[in-house]
Amino acid sequence: MPPSQPAAPSFPLNPVTQSFAPLAATVREMGLLRRAYGFYSGFGAALVLALGGVITGFILLGDSWLQMLMAAALGVVLTQVAFLAHEASHRTVLGSGPANDRLGRVLSTIVVGVSHQWWMTKHTRHHGNPNTVGKDPDIEKDTISFLEEDARESRGLIRAITRHQGWLFFPLLTLEGLNLHYRSIASLITSGTRRQRWIELPSIALHFGLYLVPVFWFLPLGMAFAFVGVQMAVFGVYMGASFAPNHKGMAIIPAGTRVDFLSKQVLTSRNIRGGWAMSILMGGLNYQIEHHLFPSMARPHLARAREIVREHCATVGLPYTETSLIRSYGIVVAYLNRVGLAARDPFDCPERVALGR
């Protein structure tokens, strides 16, 4: 008689945890992890033409307040370049990791003026633990509080902002462009390695030289400052309005909680409807769930992956969140206002608070 077999383990298997492997296998078998060189070549060429168009318009308009249109257009183009740099940072655009890193560094530092290393470090931490307290830098305390405990601890001017931060969110985004430049440069100076500082600080300085010298050389002083202000405001609002809908108002994972990969990425992420038009507008960030599950997936394949992931989530009983862009903004504003209640005087009349008095 054959020897007796050991008893099977008695603990139950988590079907959600076990189901990511076949999902990943299906996505791979469908060819959705292959590169999309044609798309990125065309997209890169379009960005070069767009930037050339802005420079040509700037030269032709000369001393005219119509330059504000060029400033706004430049803010849009630089945001689109930042989207491409984001994809390169995920090693999505080119065939090798080092080539993607070089492309991302050039686009981030010289074209956009933001530290590539700072962005990589911050964004990698976010992807590993989205909406996780103590691990996701995107919900750490800043001018805006994303957690009630941070809202309660706010003081002074920040506390006054926090009380109504939902309504102030989009106005504050006009300063986000300046904040991105400042924080990335400060991070390089205070915590970057010597090599990172030697590589990226001169590149960022080159960006501002190529940008600010022509603006202040060819335009009157007041108009030059207005040009930079409009460009920075458009850049900040566009960046914030593209990244904010993806996670704000979704599940928050308490510190120390263990969650399987599939659940962690799906429950903390939100997709935005709109198809290809929205994908171009938001740089592929509208497919946030698929982007978090497969960070190196090229943008053209995200729409097909959405169908597979959505069906898979329905099969395993995992909530899959998708909404319109406008509705997502409403959710973000409501969530931030709800968090901001923690910064209000507990003896305030509820009716007066509700009316904003």
Short mmCIF file of N, CA and C in Angstrom, two decimals, residues 19-83:
data_model
loop_
_atom_site.label_atom_id
_atom_site.label_comp_id
_atom_site.label_asym_id
_atom_site.label_seq_id
_atom_site.Cartn_x
_atom_site.Cartn_y
_atom_site.Cartn_z
N SER A 19 -5.96 35.08 -7.04
CA SER A 19 -6.48 35.32 -8.39
C SER A 19 -5.66 36.30 -9.20
N PHE A 20 -4.70 37.00 -8.60
CA PHE A 20 -3.94 37.96 -9.40
C PHE A 20 -3.03 37.26 -10.40
N ALA A 21 -2.47 36.11 -10.02
CA ALA A 21 -1.57 35.39 -10.92
C ALA A 21 -2.24 35.03 -12.25
N PRO A 22 -3.44 34.42 -12.22
CA PRO A 22 -4.09 34.14 -13.51
C PRO A 22 -4.49 35.40 -14.27
N LEU A 23 -4.84 36.47 -13.55
CA LEU A 23 -5.15 37.74 -14.22
C LEU A 23 -3.92 38.25 -14.96
N ALA A 24 -2.77 38.24 -14.28
CA ALA A 24 -1.53 38.70 -14.91
C ALA A 24 -1.17 37.82 -16.09
N ALA A 25 -1.42 36.50 -15.95
CA ALA A 25 -1.11 35.58 -17.05
C ALA A 25 -1.99 35.88 -18.26
N THR A 26 -3.27 36.17 -18.03
CA THR A 26 -4.18 36.49 -19.13
C THR A 26 -3.74 37.76 -19.85
N VAL A 27 -3.38 38.78 -19.08
CA VAL A 27 -2.93 40.05 -19.66
C VAL A 27 -1.67 39.83 -20.49
N ARG A 28 -0.77 39.00 -19.98
CA ARG A 28 0.48 38.73 -20.70
C ARG A 28 0.20 37.94 -21.98
N GLU A 29 -0.67 36.95 -21.90
CA GLU A 29 -0.99 36.14 -23.07
C GLU A 29 -1.69 36.95 -24.16
N MET A 30 -2.41 37.98 -23.75
CA MET A 30 -3.09 38.85 -24.72
C MET A 30 -2.12 39.82 -25.39
N GLY A 31 -0.88 39.83 -24.95
CA GLY A 31 0.12 40.72 -25.54
C GLY A 31 0.02 42.15 -25.08
N LEU A 32 -0.62 42.38 -23.95
CA LEU A 32 -0.85 43.75 -23.49
C LEU A 32 0.34 44.34 -22.74
N LEU A 33 1.40 43.55 -22.56
CA LEU A 33 2.60 44.08 -21.91
C LEU A 33 3.70 44.41 -22.93
N ARG A 34 3.37 44.29 -24.22
CA ARG A 34 4.35 44.61 -25.25
C ARG A 34 4.49 46.13 -25.38
N ARG A 35 5.60 46.56 -25.93
CA ARG A 35 5.87 47.97 -26.14
C ARG A 35 4.96 48.55 -27.23
N ALA A 36 4.82 49.87 -27.23
CA ALA A 36 4.01 50.55 -28.24
C ALA A 36 4.85 51.66 -28.86
N TYR A 37 5.89 51.25 -29.59
CA TYR A 37 6.85 52.22 -30.13
C TYR A 37 6.19 53.21 -31.09
N GLY A 38 5.25 52.71 -31.90
CA GLY A 38 4.58 53.59 -32.86
C GLY A 38 3.82 54.71 -32.17
N PHE A 39 3.07 54.35 -31.12
CA PHE A 39 2.29 55.35 -30.40
C PHE A 39 3.20 56.41 -29.80
N TYR A 40 4.25 55.97 -29.09
CA TYR A 40 5.10 56.93 -28.40
C TYR A 40 5.94 57.76 -29.36
N SER A 41 6.28 57.20 -30.52
CA SER A 41 6.98 58.00 -31.52
C SER A 41 6.08 59.11 -32.05
N GLY A 42 4.83 58.75 -32.35
CA GLY A 42 3.89 59.75 -32.83
C GLY A 42 3.56 60.78 -31.77
N PHE A 43 3.38 60.32 -30.53
CA PHE A 43 3.06 61.24 -29.44
C PHE A 43 4.23 62.19 -29.16
N GLY A 44 5.44 61.65 -29.17
CA GLY A 44 6.61 62.50 -28.97
C GLY A 44 6.75 63.54 -30.06
N ALA A 45 6.51 63.13 -31.31
CA ALA A 45 6.58 64.07 -32.43
C ALA A 45 5.52 65.16 -32.29
N ALA A 46 4.34 64.78 -31.84
CA ALA A 46 3.26 65.76 -31.65
C ALA A 46 3.65 66.78 -30.57
N LEU A 47 4.31 66.32 -29.52
CA LEU A 47 4.74 67.24 -28.46
C LEU A 47 5.82 68.20 -28.96
N VAL A 48 6.74 67.69 -29.78
CA VAL A 48 7.77 68.57 -30.35
C VAL A 48 7.12 69.64 -31.23
N LEU A 49 6.16 69.23 -32.05
CA LEU A 49 5.45 70.20 -32.91
C LEU A 49 4.67 71.21 -32.07
N ALA A 50 4.04 70.74 -31.00
CA ALA A 50 3.26 71.64 -30.15
C ALA A 50 4.18 72.66 -29.47
N LEU A 51 5.31 72.19 -28.94
CA LEU A 51 6.25 73.11 -28.30
C LEU A 51 6.81 74.09 -29.32
N GLY A 52 7.10 73.61 -30.53
CA GLY A 52 7.56 74.50 -31.59
C GLY A 52 6.52 75.54 -31.95
N GLY A 53 5.24 75.13 -31.94
CA GLY A 53 4.16 76.06 -32.22
C GLY A 53 4.06 77.15 -31.17
N VAL A 54 4.24 76.78 -29.90
CA VAL A 54 4.20 77.77 -28.83
C VAL A 54 5.35 78.77 -28.97
N ILE A 55 6.54 78.27 -29.27
CA ILE A 55 7.70 79.15 -29.43
C ILE A 55 7.49 80.09 -30.63
N THR A 56 6.95 79.55 -31.72
CA THR A 56 6.68 80.38 -32.90
C THR A 56 5.64 81.45 -32.58
N GLY A 57 4.57 81.06 -31.88
CA GLY A 57 3.55 82.03 -31.49
C GLY A 57 4.11 83.10 -30.59
N PHE A 58 4.99 82.71 -29.67
CA PHE A 58 5.62 83.68 -28.77
C PHE A 58 6.42 84.72 -29.56
N ILE A 59 7.18 84.26 -30.55
CA ILE A 59 7.99 85.18 -31.35
C ILE A 59 7.12 86.11 -32.19
N LEU A 60 6.08 85.55 -32.81
CA LEU A 60 5.22 86.34 -33.71
C LEU A 60 4.36 87.36 -32.96
N LEU A 61 3.90 87.01 -31.76
CA LEU A 61 3.01 87.92 -31.03
C LEU A 61 3.75 89.12 -30.45
N GLY A 62 5.01 88.92 -30.08
CA GLY A 62 5.80 90.03 -29.56
C GLY A 62 5.21 90.65 -28.31
N ASP A 63 5.28 91.98 -28.23
CA ASP A 63 4.81 92.72 -27.06
C ASP A 63 3.29 92.84 -27.10
N SER A 64 2.59 91.77 -26.69
CA SER A 64 1.13 91.75 -26.74
C SER A 64 0.59 90.92 -25.59
N TRP A 65 -0.53 91.36 -25.04
CA TRP A 65 -1.13 90.59 -23.95
C TRP A 65 -1.73 89.28 -24.45
N LEU A 66 -1.78 89.10 -25.77
CA LEU A 66 -2.18 87.81 -26.31
C LEU A 66 -1.15 86.73 -25.97
N GLN A 67 0.01 87.17 -25.46
CA GLN A 67 1.03 86.21 -25.02
C GLN A 67 0.50 85.32 -23.89
N MET A 68 -0.54 85.77 -23.20
CA MET A 68 -1.09 84.94 -22.13
C MET A 68 -1.66 83.64 -22.69
N LEU A 69 -2.12 83.70 -23.96
CA LEU A 69 -2.58 82.47 -24.60
C LEU A 69 -1.42 81.51 -24.81
N MET A 70 -0.27 82.06 -25.18
CA MET A 70 0.93 81.23 -25.34
C MET A 70 1.38 80.66 -24.00
N ALA A 71 1.24 81.46 -22.95
CA ALA A 71 1.62 80.99 -21.61
C ALA A 71 0.74 79.81 -21.19
N ALA A 72 -0.57 79.93 -21.44
CA ALA A 72 -1.49 78.84 -21.10
C ALA A 72 -1.18 77.60 -21.94
N ALA A 73 -0.90 77.82 -23.23
CA ALA A 73 -0.57 76.69 -24.11
C ALA A 73 0.71 76.00 -23.65
N LEU A 74 1.68 76.80 -23.20
CA LEU A 74 2.93 76.21 -22.71
C LEU A 74 2.68 75.37 -21.46
N GLY A 75 1.79 75.85 -20.58
CA GLY A 75 1.44 75.07 -19.39
C GLY A 75 0.84 73.72 -19.75
N VAL A 76 0.00 73.70 -20.79
CA VAL A 76 -0.62 72.45 -21.25
C VAL A 76 0.43 71.52 -21.84
N VAL A 77 1.29 72.07 -22.70
CA VAL A 77 2.32 71.24 -23.35
C VAL A 77 3.28 70.65 -22.33
N LEU A 78 3.71 71.45 -21.35
CA LEU A 78 4.64 70.94 -20.34
C LEU A 78 3.98 69.86 -19.48
N THR A 79 2.69 69.97 -19.25
CA THR A 79 1.98 68.92 -18.51
C THR A 79 1.97 67.63 -19.32
N GLN A 80 1.73 67.74 -20.62
CA GLN A 80 1.75 66.55 -21.47
C GLN A 80 3.14 65.92 -21.52
N VAL A 81 4.18 66.76 -21.50
CA VAL A 81 5.55 66.24 -21.43
C VAL A 81 5.76 65.52 -20.10
N ALA A 82 5.20 66.08 -19.03
CA ALA A 82 5.31 65.44 -17.71
C ALA A 82 4.63 64.08 -17.71
N PHE A 83 3.50 63.96 -18.42
CA PHE A 83 2.84 62.66 -18.54
C PHE A 83 3.77 61.65 -19.23
#
